[in-house]
Amino acid sequence: MKDNVNVGASESVNAPEDAKGKKAAMKEEEAPEPSFCEIDPKTCDVDFDAVTLAKNAKARAAAQIVARATSARNQQLAATHKSPFLGNSTTKGIIPTSASHSGQVRGYDPFDQTGVRAKHTTLMNFVKANPAYPRRPKNSSIDCYYILWTPKKWLADMHMEAYINVLRLRLSKHPKWFVSDRICFLNSMFGTVWRRDYNDFKNSEPNDDGSGKLLPPGAYSYYTGKLPIYCQTKKTWAYEVDHLYSMLHIMGDHWVAIWISFVTRHITIWDSHAGTKYASDAQIDEAVEPLTVMIPYLLQSYAPAEDKWRFPYTPFIHSRVPGTEIQNIQSGDCGVYCLKYIECHALDLPFPLQLCDKNIRQIREKMAAEIFDEIGARGHDKLDATGLDIYDRKV
């Protein structure tokens, strides 16, 4: 009977060419017209994050199995052997990481001036080629680099992100230069957005088990290493990443560096004006609180069921390193100190005496030259805010 079609035969690669042609024609005729509709997020009750998580469940589970195996193979110091402050610990010699511990030179000197003059000349040629030079139109490449290399000029988000991108690029190309390949550098947008949306998190109603609160935009993308976009790590926090480095913009005009450790559940703050207490302890506490609360919540929410016990909702602790560390005496260079704190610590280096106000011009010129040389920033690049949409906010 004609209705009793042998499906296996019709799909065989050995079917005659005319049969294939007829079948293709039938499919083409029967194919429905594609239709599209625009969804209004205000009236739609679809949980887009739940759909996305369900679609990626198998892939995420497989990735976390691999990540757990990788993590198990990486030797780690016990929490009692890790200090949130700089300083030599004899126990840290258990895992040699740098010249100060293993006797082997690795990484690079972040204050070495070799080759800087030539790079700075190339940068100046680019700046002078701008038809507006020597004027400095606002937001132009001339103005951006002028601010970057001039002492006492406050650095904006674009400057901070540009140098963080340099560190991200170096880590992706030369992971052995750094204290570990299980670190990640985050952009300034991370802290800014998370602090902005903290009240939304606190005011959102959780499920009976405590889950389901509103996390900031891009939370899952940060967790899986898809943000920041530049040099994506695609590594999962707490499985393939042990430490995060970033910065916080506080009081409207001050940058502080932060080191977030998943191993010790601790956030360390390096403040170049800690000695003068430009930002009080209460102001630091307020600035860091959103991260101490929402990061452990994120880790617990996205962990697979069998691992949730490892990630309690309990907030991380935090502390500001005392002002006995290298400090910025003059005003306006806090962004430079912030970035150099991050770079030195990630290289497993102590904060050197070269990091001082006396040397700030050559430090700034080196940073500007390296930004132009290594990532080709033109001074008016858009901030990396891709992916920050409303549908990424609910767990």
mmCIF file of C-alpha atoms in Angstrom:
data_model
loop_
_atom_site.group_PDB
_atom_site.id
_atom_site.type_symbol
_atom_site.label_atom_id
_atom_site.label_comp_id
_atom_site.label_asym_id
_atom_site.label_seq_id
_atom_site.Cartn_x
_atom_site.Cartn_y
_atom_site.Cartn_z
ATOM 1 C CA MET A 1 0.000 0.000 0.000
ATOM 2 C CA LYS A 2 1.203 3.495 -0.782
ATOM 3 C CA ASP A 3 0.506 4.668 2.744
ATOM 4 C CA ASN A 4 2.877 2.075 4.184
ATOM 5 C CA VAL A 5 6.077 3.974 3.474
ATOM 6 C CA ASN A 6 9.442 2.458 4.347
ATOM 7 C CA VAL A 7 11.022 5.374 6.140
ATOM 8 C CA GLY A 8 14.394 3.706 6.434
ATOM 9 C CA ALA A 9 14.627 3.197 2.703
ATOM 10 C CA SER A 10 13.582 6.733 1.910
ATOM 11 C CA GLU A 11 16.377 8.167 4.138
ATOM 12 C CA SER A 12 19.072 5.827 2.868
ATOM 13 C CA VAL A 13 22.174 7.412 1.366
ATOM 14 C CA ASN A 14 21.865 4.768 -1.387
ATOM 15 C CA ALA A 15 18.395 5.957 -2.509
ATOM 16 C CA PRO A 16 18.114 6.793 -6.237
ATOM 17 C CA GLU A 17 18.723 10.409 -7.178
ATOM 18 C CA ASP A 18 15.171 10.899 -8.490
ATOM 19 C CA ALA A 19 13.710 9.677 -5.202
ATOM 20 C CA LYS A 20 15.920 12.119 -3.336
ATOM 21 C CA GLY A 21 14.806 14.941 -5.592
ATOM 22 C CA LYS A 22 11.113 14.159 -5.120
ATOM 23 C CA LYS A 23 11.522 13.966 -1.374
ATOM 24 C CA ALA A 24 13.340 17.287 -1.239
ATOM 25 C CA ALA A 25 10.634 18.902 -3.365
ATOM 26 C CA MET A 26 7.898 17.548 -1.086
ATOM 27 C CA LYS A 27 9.678 18.879 2.003
ATOM 28 C CA GLU A 28 10.115 22.268 0.390
ATOM 29 C CA GLU A 29 6.405 22.443 -0.524
ATOM 30 C CA GLU A 30 5.237 21.301 2.902
ATOM 31 C CA ALA A 31 7.572 23.521 4.895
ATOM 32 C CA PRO A 32 5.546 26.134 6.784
ATOM 33 C CA GLU A 33 6.308 29.799 6.458
ATOM 34 C CA PRO A 34 8.453 31.068 9.348
ATOM 35 C CA SER A 35 6.639 33.408 11.692
ATOM 36 C CA PHE A 36 7.938 35.907 14.202
ATOM 37 C CA CYS A 37 6.396 37.770 17.079
ATOM 38 C CA GLU A 38 7.727 40.507 19.317
ATOM 39 C CA ILE A 39 7.643 39.773 23.037
ATOM 40 C CA ASP A 40 6.849 42.525 25.491
ATOM 41 C CA PRO A 41 8.987 41.823 28.594
ATOM 42 C CA LYS A 42 6.525 43.774 30.753
ATOM 43 C CA THR A 43 3.626 41.428 30.005
ATOM 44 C CA CYS A 44 5.497 38.194 29.296
ATOM 45 C CA ASP A 45 5.679 35.756 32.214
ATOM 46 C CA VAL A 46 8.273 33.462 30.629
ATOM 47 C CA ASP A 47 11.312 32.876 32.826
ATOM 48 C CA PHE A 48 13.992 33.265 30.169
ATOM 49 C CA ASP A 49 16.801 32.360 32.537
ATOM 50 C CA ALA A 50 15.073 29.114 33.492
ATOM 51 C CA VAL A 51 14.763 28.261 29.796
ATOM 52 C CA THR A 52 18.424 29.061 29.179
ATOM 53 C CA LEU A 53 19.580 27.065 32.202
ATOM 54 C CA ALA A 54 17.445 24.085 31.153
ATOM 55 C CA LYS A 55 18.863 24.136 27.630
ATOM 56 C CA ASN A 56 22.422 24.234 28.909
ATOM 57 C CA ALA A 57 21.965 21.791 31.800
ATOM 58 C CA LYS A 58 23.777 18.857 30.193
ATOM 59 C CA ALA A 59 26.632 20.958 28.862
ATOM 60 C CA ARG A 60 26.997 22.735 32.213
ATOM 61 C CA ALA A 61 27.026 19.449 34.124
ATOM 62 C CA ALA A 62 29.693 18.015 31.812
ATOM 63 C CA ALA A 63 31.804 21.156 32.114
ATOM 64 C CA GLN A 64 31.598 21.081 35.901
ATOM 65 C CA ILE A 65 32.687 17.427 35.990
ATOM 66 C CA VAL A 66 35.775 18.380 33.999
ATOM 67 C CA ALA A 67 36.295 21.465 36.161
ATOM 68 C CA ARG A 68 36.118 19.431 39.373
ATOM 69 C CA ALA A 69 38.651 16.972 38.008
ATOM 70 C CA THR A 70 40.942 19.815 36.973
ATOM 71 C CA SER A 71 40.549 21.467 40.353
ATOM 72 C CA ALA A 72 41.429 18.242 42.136
ATOM 73 C CA ARG A 73 44.642 17.966 40.150
ATOM 74 C CA ASN A 74 45.739 21.481 41.075
ATOM 75 C CA GLN A 75 47.607 21.572 44.366
ATOM 76 C CA GLN A 76 46.173 24.222 46.671
ATOM 77 C CA LEU A 77 47.263 25.708 49.956
ATOM 78 C CA ALA A 78 45.087 25.098 52.970
ATOM 79 C CA ALA A 79 42.990 28.064 54.018
ATOM 80 C CA THR A 80 45.154 28.507 57.116
ATOM 81 C CA HIS A 81 48.220 28.908 54.899
ATOM 82 C CA LYS A 82 46.715 31.686 52.829
ATOM 83 C CA SER A 83 46.898 35.241 54.058
ATOM 84 C CA PRO A 84 44.744 38.035 52.680
ATOM 85 C CA PHE A 85 47.649 40.393 53.230
ATOM 86 C CA LEU A 86 50.956 40.767 51.450
ATOM 87 C CA GLY A 87 53.981 39.336 53.165
ATOM 88 C CA ASN A 88 56.194 36.299 53.135
ATOM 89 C CA SER A 89 54.825 33.098 54.605
ATOM 90 C CA THR A 90 57.135 30.118 54.885
ATOM 91 C CA THR A 91 54.222 27.793 54.298
ATOM 92 C CA LYS A 92 53.592 29.397 50.939
ATOM 93 C CA GLY A 93 56.755 27.694 49.738
ATOM 94 C CA ILE A 94 54.676 24.513 49.495
ATOM 95 C CA ILE A 95 53.666 25.696 46.037
ATOM 96 C CA PRO A 96 56.550 27.611 44.395
ATOM 97 C CA THR A 97 55.172 30.470 42.333
ATOM 98 C CA SER A 98 57.735 33.178 41.753
ATOM 99 C CA ALA A 99 61.314 34.293 42.207
ATOM 100 C CA SER A 100 60.574 35.231 45.814
ATOM 101 C CA HIS A 101 59.557 31.649 46.643
ATOM 102 C CA SER A 102 61.015 29.231 44.092
ATOM 103 C CA GLY A 103 64.257 30.979 43.191
ATOM 104 C CA GLN A 104 63.234 30.920 39.530
ATOM 105 C CA VAL A 105 62.601 34.163 37.700
ATOM 106 C CA ARG A 106 59.202 34.193 36.057
ATOM 107 C CA GLY A 107 56.719 36.796 34.931
ATOM 108 C CA TYR A 108 57.994 40.318 34.386
ATOM 109 C CA ASP A 109 58.909 43.485 36.244
ATOM 110 C CA PRO A 110 55.890 45.815 36.039
ATOM 111 C CA PHE A 111 58.173 48.822 36.586
ATOM 112 C CA ASP A 112 60.923 47.968 34.093
ATOM 113 C CA GLN A 113 61.479 50.851 31.664
ATOM 114 C CA THR A 114 63.170 48.785 28.941
ATOM 115 C CA GLY A 115 61.613 49.580 25.567
ATOM 116 C CA VAL A 116 59.152 52.080 27.011
ATOM 117 C CA ARG A 117 60.716 55.066 25.235
ATOM 118 C CA ALA A 118 60.231 53.536 21.782
ATOM 119 C CA LYS A 119 56.637 52.532 22.563
ATOM 120 C CA HIS A 120 55.881 55.988 23.931
ATOM 121 C CA THR A 121 57.291 57.580 20.762
ATOM 122 C CA THR A 122 54.951 55.425 18.670
ATOM 123 C CA LEU A 123 52.038 56.503 20.855
ATOM 124 C CA MET A 124 52.972 60.183 20.518
ATOM 125 C CA ASN A 125 53.145 59.837 16.726
ATOM 126 C CA PHE A 126 49.590 58.464 16.789
ATOM 127 C CA VAL A 127 48.367 61.297 19.024
ATOM 128 C CA LYS A 128 50.045 64.009 16.941
ATOM 129 C CA ALA A 129 48.535 62.571 13.758
ATOM 130 C CA ASN A 130 45.111 63.592 15.026
ATOM 131 C CA PRO A 131 44.018 66.738 13.103
ATOM 132 C CA ALA A 132 42.856 68.313 16.367
ATOM 133 C CA TYR A 133 46.340 68.170 17.942
ATOM 134 C CA PRO A 134 47.581 70.035 19.997
ATOM 135 C CA ARG A 135 44.051 70.792 21.160
ATOM 136 C CA ARG A 136 42.455 68.177 23.416
ATOM 137 C CA PRO A 137 38.789 67.764 22.466
ATOM 138 C CA LYS A 138 36.825 66.011 25.189
ATOM 139 C CA ASN A 139 36.649 62.214 24.791
ATOM 140 C CA SER A 140 39.169 62.306 21.947
ATOM 141 C CA SER A 141 42.173 59.976 21.796
ATOM 142 C CA ILE A 142 44.369 63.002 22.535
ATOM 143 C CA ASP A 143 42.470 63.810 25.715
ATOM 144 C CA CYS A 144 42.276 60.177 26.831
ATOM 145 C CA TYR A 145 46.000 59.533 26.601
ATOM 146 C CA TYR A 146 46.876 62.971 27.983
ATOM 147 C CA ILE A 147 44.907 62.135 31.131
ATOM 148 C CA LEU A 148 46.506 58.712 31.314
ATOM 149 C CA TRP A 149 50.129 59.855 31.212
ATOM 150 C CA THR A 150 49.751 63.068 33.253
ATOM 151 C CA PRO A 151 50.332 62.920 37.047
ATOM 152 C CA LYS A 152 47.413 63.824 39.321
ATOM 153 C CA LYS A 153 44.876 63.310 36.530
ATOM 154 C CA TRP A 154 42.004 61.124 37.730
ATOM 155 C CA LEU A 155 41.498 57.950 35.670
ATOM 156 C CA ALA A 156 38.020 57.168 34.331
ATOM 157 C CA ASP A 157 36.425 53.773 33.694
ATOM 158 C CA MET A 158 37.831 53.653 30.148
ATOM 159 C CA HIS A 159 41.394 53.981 31.465
ATOM 160 C CA MET A 160 40.895 51.365 34.182
ATOM 161 C CA GLU A 161 39.310 48.921 31.766
ATOM 162 C CA ALA A 162 42.029 49.465 29.154
ATOM 163 C CA TYR A 163 44.813 48.420 31.531
ATOM 164 C CA ILE A 164 42.785 45.525 32.947
ATOM 165 C CA ASN A 165 42.456 44.351 29.339
ATOM 166 C CA VAL A 166 46.248 44.437 29.040
ATOM 167 C CA LEU A 167 46.469 42.129 32.065
ATOM 168 C CA ARG A 168 43.740 39.865 30.673
ATOM 169 C CA LEU A 169 45.617 39.591 27.377
ATOM 170 C CA ARG A 170 48.908 38.781 29.117
ATOM 171 C CA LEU A 171 47.229 36.148 31.279
ATOM 172 C CA SER A 172 45.672 34.499 28.223
ATOM 173 C CA LYS A 173 48.992 34.438 26.360
ATOM 174 C CA HIS A 174 51.397 33.782 29.232
ATOM 175 C CA PRO A 175 49.581 32.182 32.206
ATOM 176 C CA LYS A 176 52.899 31.042 33.702
ATOM 177 C CA TRP A 177 53.864 34.658 34.275
ATOM 178 C CA PHE A 178 51.246 34.920 37.006
ATOM 179 C CA VAL A 179 50.817 33.452 40.458
ATOM 180 C CA SER A 180 48.355 30.947 38.986
ATOM 181 C CA ASP A 181 46.309 30.341 35.861
ATOM 182 C CA ARG A 182 43.265 30.070 38.137
ATOM 183 C CA ILE A 183 42.821 33.834 38.461
ATOM 184 C CA CYS A 184 40.606 36.293 36.614
ATOM 185 C CA PHE A 185 40.728 40.067 36.095
ATOM 186 C CA LEU A 186 37.320 41.768 36.087
ATOM 187 C CA ASN A 187 36.452 45.165 34.666
ATOM 188 C CA SER A 188 35.211 48.163 36.623
ATOM 189 C CA MET A 189 31.667 47.588 35.319
ATOM 190 C CA PHE A 190 31.413 44.488 37.517
ATOM 191 C CA GLY A 191 31.584 46.301 40.845
ATOM 192 C CA THR A 192 29.619 49.313 39.627
ATOM 193 C CA VAL A 193 26.623 47.291 38.441
ATOM 194 C CA TRP A 194 26.606 44.930 41.414
ATOM 195 C CA ARG A 195 26.596 47.806 43.882
ATOM 196 C CA ARG A 196 23.901 49.620 41.908
ATOM 197 C CA ASP A 197 21.558 46.615 41.925
ATOM 198 C CA TYR A 198 22.132 45.480 45.500
ATOM 199 C CA ASN A 199 18.831 46.938 46.713
ATOM 200 C CA ASP A 200 16.973 45.038 43.983
ATOM 201 C CA PHE A 201 18.602 41.869 45.277
ATOM 202 C CA LYS A 202 17.691 42.598 48.895
ATOM 203 C CA ASN A 203 14.105 43.546 48.068
ATOM 204 C CA SER A 204 13.398 40.560 45.811
ATOM 205 C CA GLU A 205 11.406 37.692 47.307
ATOM 206 C CA PRO A 206 13.258 34.351 47.521
ATOM 207 C CA ASN A 207 11.779 30.898 47.099
ATOM 208 C CA ASP A 208 11.079 28.739 50.148
ATOM 209 C CA ASP A 209 14.603 27.311 49.986
ATOM 210 C CA GLY A 210 16.195 30.763 49.782
ATOM 211 C CA SER A 211 16.928 30.628 46.055
ATOM 212 C CA GLY A 212 15.476 32.778 43.302
ATOM 213 C CA LYS A 213 16.550 36.249 44.398
ATOM 214 C CA LEU A 214 17.335 38.829 41.733
ATOM 215 C CA LEU A 215 21.023 38.923 40.788
ATOM 216 C CA PRO A 216 22.644 41.743 38.769
ATOM 217 C CA PRO A 217 22.673 41.703 34.962
ATOM 218 C CA GLY A 218 25.347 39.448 33.506
ATOM 219 C CA ALA A 219 25.784 37.448 36.724
ATOM 220 C CA TYR A 220 25.718 34.053 35.006
ATOM 221 C CA SER A 221 27.999 35.302 32.215
ATOM 222 C CA TYR A 222 30.570 36.464 34.770
ATOM 223 C CA TYR A 223 30.230 33.146 36.610
ATOM 224 C CA THR A 224 31.003 31.147 33.453
ATOM 225 C CA GLY A 225 33.795 33.427 32.222
ATOM 226 C CA LYS A 226 31.882 34.878 29.274
ATOM 227 C CA LEU A 227 32.201 38.337 30.774
ATOM 228 C CA PRO A 228 34.221 40.443 30.451
ATOM 229 C CA ILE A 229 34.061 39.981 26.675
ATOM 230 C CA TYR A 230 37.720 40.849 26.046
ATOM 231 C CA CYS A 231 39.889 37.704 26.289
ATOM 232 C CA GLN A 232 37.063 35.592 27.697
ATOM 233 C CA THR A 233 38.365 32.960 30.107
ATOM 234 C CA LYS A 234 35.283 30.719 29.789
ATOM 235 C CA LYS A 235 36.258 29.352 33.195
ATOM 236 C CA THR A 236 33.701 28.729 35.933
ATOM 237 C CA TRP A 237 34.125 30.506 39.249
ATOM 238 C CA ALA A 238 35.136 28.306 42.195
ATOM 239 C CA TYR A 239 35.684 25.338 39.844
ATOM 240 C CA GLU A 240 38.337 26.669 37.478
ATOM 241 C CA VAL A 241 38.946 30.073 39.079
ATOM 242 C CA ASP A 242 40.140 30.560 42.664
ATOM 243 C CA HIS A 243 40.719 34.316 42.755
ATOM 244 C CA LEU A 244 39.226 37.451 41.185
ATOM 245 C CA TYR A 245 40.868 40.857 40.854
ATOM 246 C CA SER A 246 38.861 44.007 40.264
ATOM 247 C CA MET A 247 38.323 47.547 41.497
ATOM 248 C CA LEU A 248 35.631 49.632 43.144
ATOM 249 C CA HIS A 249 34.815 53.258 42.419
ATOM 250 C CA ILE A 250 33.772 54.840 45.708
ATOM 251 C CA MET A 251 32.847 58.305 46.978
ATOM 252 C CA GLY A 252 32.552 59.554 43.408
ATOM 253 C CA ASP A 253 36.283 60.094 42.886
ATOM 254 C CA HIS A 254 38.316 57.268 44.407
ATOM 255 C CA TRP A 255 39.496 53.846 43.191
ATOM 256 C CA VAL A 256 40.349 50.919 45.469
ATOM 257 C CA ALA A 257 41.596 47.492 44.394
ATOM 258 C CA ILE A 258 39.916 44.271 45.514
ATOM 259 C CA TRP A 259 41.063 40.653 45.618
ATOM 260 C CA ILE A 260 38.273 38.096 45.991
ATOM 261 C CA SER A 261 39.317 34.619 47.126
ATOM 262 C CA PHE A 262 36.916 31.706 46.740
ATOM 263 C CA VAL A 263 39.392 29.567 48.687
ATOM 264 C CA THR A 264 39.326 31.655 51.868
ATOM 265 C CA ARG A 265 35.916 33.291 51.242
ATOM 266 C CA HIS A 266 37.589 36.622 51.837
ATOM 267 C CA ILE A 267 37.734 39.973 50.034
ATOM 268 C CA THR A 268 40.853 42.074 50.483
ATOM 269 C CA ILE A 269 40.771 45.822 49.790
ATOM 270 C CA TRP A 270 43.908 47.768 48.878
ATOM 271 C CA ASP A 271 43.378 51.484 49.319
ATOM 272 C CA SER A 272 46.103 53.947 48.322
ATOM 273 C CA HIS A 273 44.652 56.427 50.842
ATOM 274 C CA ALA A 274 44.037 53.960 53.662
ATOM 275 C CA GLY A 275 46.497 55.831 55.864
ATOM 276 C CA THR A 276 44.565 59.087 55.658
ATOM 277 C CA LYS A 277 41.195 57.296 55.864
ATOM 278 C CA TYR A 278 39.869 59.349 52.934
ATOM 279 C CA ALA A 279 37.209 56.650 52.848
ATOM 280 C CA SER A 280 36.107 55.688 56.341
ATOM 281 C CA ASP A 281 35.812 52.073 57.443
ATOM 282 C CA ALA A 282 32.028 52.421 57.301
ATOM 283 C CA GLN A 283 32.182 53.667 53.707
ATOM 284 C CA ILE A 284 34.437 50.767 52.719
ATOM 285 C CA ASP A 285 32.067 48.322 54.426
ATOM 286 C CA GLU A 286 29.115 49.766 52.531
ATOM 287 C CA ALA A 287 30.946 49.612 49.193
ATOM 288 C CA VAL A 288 32.046 45.994 49.598
ATOM 289 C CA GLU A 289 28.891 44.576 51.213
ATOM 290 C CA PRO A 290 27.077 43.872 47.904
ATOM 291 C CA LEU A 291 29.928 41.624 46.793
ATOM 292 C CA THR A 292 30.308 39.861 50.137
ATOM 293 C CA VAL A 293 26.605 38.931 50.036
ATOM 294 C CA MET A 294 25.790 38.358 46.365
ATOM 295 C CA ILE A 295 28.913 36.428 45.298
ATOM 296 C CA PRO A 296 28.321 33.509 47.723
ATOM 297 C CA TYR A 297 24.636 33.619 46.775
ATOM 298 C CA LEU A 298 25.586 33.309 43.102
ATOM 299 C CA LEU A 299 27.980 30.403 43.776
ATOM 300 C CA GLN A 300 25.274 28.510 45.666
ATOM 301 C CA SER A 301 22.566 29.249 43.117
ATOM 302 C CA TYR A 302 24.488 28.069 40.064
ATOM 303 C CA ALA A 303 26.232 25.081 41.633
ATOM 304 C CA PRO A 304 24.879 21.621 40.690
ATOM 305 C CA ALA A 305 22.681 19.956 43.310
ATOM 306 C CA GLU A 306 25.436 17.641 44.532
ATOM 307 C CA ASP A 307 27.780 20.591 45.164
ATOM 308 C CA LYS A 308 25.453 23.107 46.813
ATOM 309 C CA TRP A 309 26.596 22.057 50.286
ATOM 310 C CA ARG A 310 30.040 23.473 49.405
ATOM 311 C CA PHE A 311 28.669 26.962 48.821
ATOM 312 C CA PRO A 312 26.639 28.315 51.756
ATOM 313 C CA TYR A 313 24.787 31.616 51.533
ATOM 314 C CA THR A 314 26.971 32.906 54.369
ATOM 315 C CA PRO A 315 28.553 36.247 53.329
ATOM 316 C CA PHE A 316 32.273 36.485 52.653
ATOM 317 C CA ILE A 317 34.360 38.415 55.146
ATOM 318 C CA HIS A 318 36.434 41.418 54.084
ATOM 319 C CA SER A 319 39.242 43.625 55.342
ATOM 320 C CA ARG A 320 41.131 46.695 54.207
ATOM 321 C CA VAL A 321 44.908 46.409 54.267
ATOM 322 C CA PRO A 322 46.320 49.024 56.692
ATOM 323 C CA GLY A 323 47.957 52.176 55.393
ATOM 324 C CA THR A 324 51.398 50.776 56.149
ATOM 325 C CA GLU A 325 51.537 49.552 52.534
ATOM 326 C CA ILE A 326 52.740 51.734 49.652
ATOM 327 C CA GLN A 327 50.521 54.839 49.645
ATOM 328 C CA ASN A 328 49.596 57.656 47.272
ATOM 329 C CA ILE A 329 50.365 60.889 49.125
ATOM 330 C CA GLN A 330 49.337 63.371 46.449
ATOM 331 C CA SER A 331 45.782 63.388 45.153
ATOM 332 C CA GLY A 332 44.662 62.172 41.728
ATOM 333 C CA ASP A 333 46.731 59.021 41.169
ATOM 334 C CA CYS A 334 44.574 56.503 43.053
ATOM 335 C CA GLY A 335 43.608 54.719 39.808
ATOM 336 C CA VAL A 336 47.245 54.068 38.938
ATOM 337 C CA TYR A 337 48.005 52.703 42.404
ATOM 338 C CA CYS A 338 44.866 50.569 42.263
ATOM 339 C CA LEU A 339 45.914 48.937 38.968
ATOM 340 C CA LYS A 340 49.494 48.401 40.123
ATOM 341 C CA TYR A 341 48.328 46.789 43.385
ATOM 342 C CA ILE A 342 46.364 44.297 41.285
ATOM 343 C CA GLU A 343 49.191 43.676 38.825
ATOM 344 C CA CYS A 344 51.875 43.159 41.474
ATOM 345 C CA HIS A 345 49.777 40.809 43.587
ATOM 346 C CA ALA A 346 48.724 38.767 40.542
ATOM 347 C CA LEU A 347 52.416 38.403 39.661
ATOM 348 C CA ASP A 348 53.113 37.288 43.244
ATOM 349 C CA LEU A 349 55.304 40.339 43.837
ATOM 350 C CA PRO A 350 55.419 42.594 46.901
ATOM 351 C CA PHE A 351 54.435 46.203 46.381
ATOM 352 C CA PRO A 352 57.827 47.772 45.542
ATOM 353 C CA LEU A 353 59.279 51.106 46.590
ATOM 354 C CA GLN A 354 59.254 52.113 42.898
ATOM 355 C CA LEU A 355 55.496 52.555 43.262
ATOM 356 C CA CYS A 356 55.574 56.087 44.644
ATOM 357 C CA ASP A 357 54.501 59.609 43.768
ATOM 358 C CA LYS A 358 58.043 60.518 42.724
ATOM 359 C CA ASN A 359 57.927 57.960 39.898
ATOM 360 C CA ILE A 360 54.288 58.416 38.963
ATOM 361 C CA ARG A 361 54.964 60.171 35.630
ATOM 362 C CA GLN A 362 57.131 57.369 34.245
ATOM 363 C CA ILE A 363 54.714 54.759 35.638
ATOM 364 C CA ARG A 364 51.830 56.482 33.857
ATOM 365 C CA GLU A 365 53.783 56.874 30.603
ATOM 366 C CA LYS A 366 54.663 53.181 30.687
ATOM 367 C CA MET A 367 51.032 52.216 31.224
ATOM 368 C CA ALA A 368 49.857 54.437 28.361
ATOM 369 C CA ALA A 369 52.538 53.106 26.002
ATOM 370 C CA GLU A 370 51.721 49.475 26.867
ATOM 371 C CA ILE A 371 47.983 49.990 26.419
ATOM 372 C CA PHE A 372 48.528 51.402 22.928
ATOM 373 C CA ASP A 373 51.181 48.839 22.014
ATOM 374 C CA GLU A 374 49.466 45.686 23.300
ATOM 375 C CA ILE A 375 45.734 46.174 22.797
ATOM 376 C CA GLY A 376 45.676 49.062 20.327
ATOM 377 C CA ALA A 377 43.230 51.153 22.349
ATOM 378 C CA ARG A 378 42.418 54.366 20.504
ATOM 379 C CA GLY A 379 41.263 56.249 23.561
ATOM 380 C CA HIS A 380 37.539 56.298 22.898
ATOM 381 C CA ASP A 381 36.717 52.596 23.040
ATOM 382 C CA LYS A 382 33.279 51.671 24.342
ATOM 383 C CA LEU A 383 33.079 50.141 27.795
ATOM 384 C CA ASP A 384 32.623 46.379 27.920
ATOM 385 C CA ALA A 385 28.966 46.307 28.966
ATOM 386 C CA THR A 386 27.798 43.755 26.405
ATOM 387 C CA GLY A 387 25.321 41.214 27.707
ATOM 388 C CA LEU A 388 23.888 43.306 30.507
ATOM 389 C CA ASP A 389 20.217 42.722 29.723
ATOM 390 C CA ILE A 390 17.206 42.300 31.954
ATOM 391 C CA TYR A 391 16.745 38.597 31.194
ATOM 392 C CA ASP A 392 20.047 37.717 32.868
ATOM 393 C CA ARG A 393 18.967 38.966 36.261
ATOM 394 C CA LYS A 394 16.850 36.227 37.790
ATOM 395 C CA VAL A 395 18.319 32.929 38.966
#
